[in-house]
XYZ file of C-alpha atoms in Angstrom:
151
model
C 8.621 31.444 -6.582
C 7.140 34.201 -8.913
C 9.229 37.308 -8.768
C 8.510 40.829 -10.338
C 11.085 40.141 -12.882
C 8.866 37.456 -14.182
C 6.268 39.860 -15.462
C 7.354 39.728 -19.028
C 7.213 35.963 -19.235
C 3.652 35.853 -17.658
C 2.663 38.486 -20.020
C 3.299 36.075 -22.752
C 0.662 33.751 -21.430
C -2.055 36.555 -20.998
C -1.447 37.900 -24.416
C -1.766 34.584 -26.172
C -5.173 33.738 -27.816
C -4.712 30.124 -27.690
C -3.661 29.958 -23.942
C -6.392 32.456 -23.003
C -9.086 30.747 -25.256
C -10.870 29.136 -21.922
C -9.499 31.642 -19.641
C -11.771 34.484 -20.417
C -9.514 35.724 -23.379
C -6.629 37.926 -23.687
C -6.292 40.730 -21.249
C -5.385 44.629 -21.764
C -2.147 46.058 -20.068
C -4.056 47.525 -17.174
C -5.790 44.080 -16.434
C -2.437 42.241 -16.626
C -0.821 44.483 -14.240
C -3.616 44.073 -11.668
C -3.718 40.297 -12.163
C 0.182 40.127 -11.862
C 0.086 42.423 -8.740
C -2.574 39.965 -7.172
C -0.309 36.915 -7.938
C 2.913 38.586 -6.509
C 1.005 39.932 -3.280
C -1.017 36.792 -2.832
C -0.822 35.359 0.637
C 0.209 31.974 -1.263
C 2.737 33.886 -3.460
C 5.404 31.287 -2.659
C 3.356 28.758 -4.322
C 3.466 30.528 -7.817
C 6.177 28.941 -10.141
C 7.325 29.933 -13.556
C 8.637 26.891 -15.734
C 11.371 26.876 -17.817
C 12.541 24.196 -20.290
C 15.572 22.388 -18.870
C 17.685 22.150 -21.758
C 16.845 25.519 -23.673
C 15.919 27.586 -20.676
C 13.108 28.906 -22.735
C 9.931 30.051 -20.640
C 7.205 27.529 -20.776
C 4.501 28.462 -18.450
C 3.431 28.869 -14.859
C 1.649 26.755 -12.313
C 0.359 27.625 -8.840
C -1.392 26.539 -5.773
C -3.661 29.085 -4.332
C -6.996 29.412 -2.660
C -9.981 28.152 -4.576
C -13.147 30.001 -5.102
C -14.818 28.574 -2.304
C -12.073 29.939 0.323
C -11.489 26.434 1.711
C -9.660 24.357 -0.803
C -6.429 24.786 -2.622
C -6.720 25.015 -6.378
C -3.964 24.030 -8.728
C -3.975 26.365 -11.922
C -1.598 26.420 -15.054
C -1.019 28.028 -18.211
C 1.590 26.867 -20.732
C 2.661 28.426 -24.003
C 1.165 26.555 -27.153
C 4.613 25.594 -28.559
C 5.005 23.211 -25.356
C 1.514 21.708 -25.425
C 1.375 17.767 -26.221
C 5.153 17.174 -24.955
C 4.176 15.692 -21.561
C 5.793 18.955 -19.822
C 2.558 19.869 -18.354
C 1.746 16.517 -16.846
C 5.203 16.348 -15.420
C 5.001 19.669 -13.648
C 1.333 19.277 -12.522
C 2.219 15.747 -10.960
C 5.166 17.439 -9.193
C 3.058 20.194 -7.891
C 0.257 17.929 -6.888
C 2.928 15.646 -5.118
C 4.359 18.743 -3.388
C 0.972 20.010 -2.346
C -0.125 16.679 -0.780
C 2.946 15.370 0.629
C 4.903 18.600 1.434
C 2.033 21.085 2.268
C 0.038 18.093 3.684
C -3.164 19.151 1.831
C -6.092 16.947 2.365
C -7.551 17.949 -1.049
C -6.258 19.648 -4.007
C -8.942 20.958 -6.656
C -8.783 22.275 -10.391
C -11.447 23.832 -12.366
C -11.390 24.094 -16.165
C -14.007 24.858 -18.803
C -15.776 21.777 -19.745
C -15.187 22.678 -23.462
C -11.399 22.449 -22.747
C -11.185 18.765 -23.452
C -7.304 18.828 -23.484
C -7.129 20.164 -19.974
C -9.907 17.887 -18.664
C -7.954 14.998 -20.096
C -4.595 16.320 -18.823
C -6.203 16.591 -15.116
C -7.551 12.838 -15.605
C -4.267 11.734 -16.462
C -2.618 12.983 -13.430
C -5.164 11.157 -11.190
C -7.480 13.894 -10.372
C -11.157 12.889 -10.684
C -14.285 14.810 -11.997
C -16.097 16.132 -8.833
C -19.055 18.105 -10.276
C -19.766 20.435 -13.327
C -20.970 24.071 -12.363
C -21.760 27.336 -14.195
C -19.172 30.033 -13.566
C -17.864 32.809 -15.721
C -20.868 32.315 -18.279
C -19.617 28.701 -19.046
C -20.008 25.176 -17.733
C -16.866 24.356 -15.654
C -15.592 20.978 -14.614
C -14.323 20.625 -11.058
C -11.535 18.019 -10.532
C -10.105 16.970 -7.329
C -7.548 14.698 -5.840
C -7.301 13.718 -2.268
C -4.349 13.689 0.119
C -3.418 10.433 1.897
């Protein structure tokens, strides 16, 4: 679960231009504080996790399950630092979180939304068994909405 003490780790994600390329760009200090406050005080705060490398204990990124824009479904979201991209870490973490959402939380559906231009994220979501459900316009760009159904 995300804690106040995780702020400096999460800030690394929000300060990184590569991480934020398809997420609206990096944010200033005030915007970060507001977003972090929203995460810590989310009704789903227990479903925000910081991810650390098992062997080195380095901060890798974060993943969450929270209410989607439609107010109905649950969304999986994630950000990982670039030095950990391409190692299979994101796929492993997202698989485990989807399994938790579907089997432990007994969600009937989990969605993910990413910019269609973010080919790596689209490929990652397909690789964990999510299917492209639709494309929409949001935040001034085409977004791909993926979904996986519970059993």
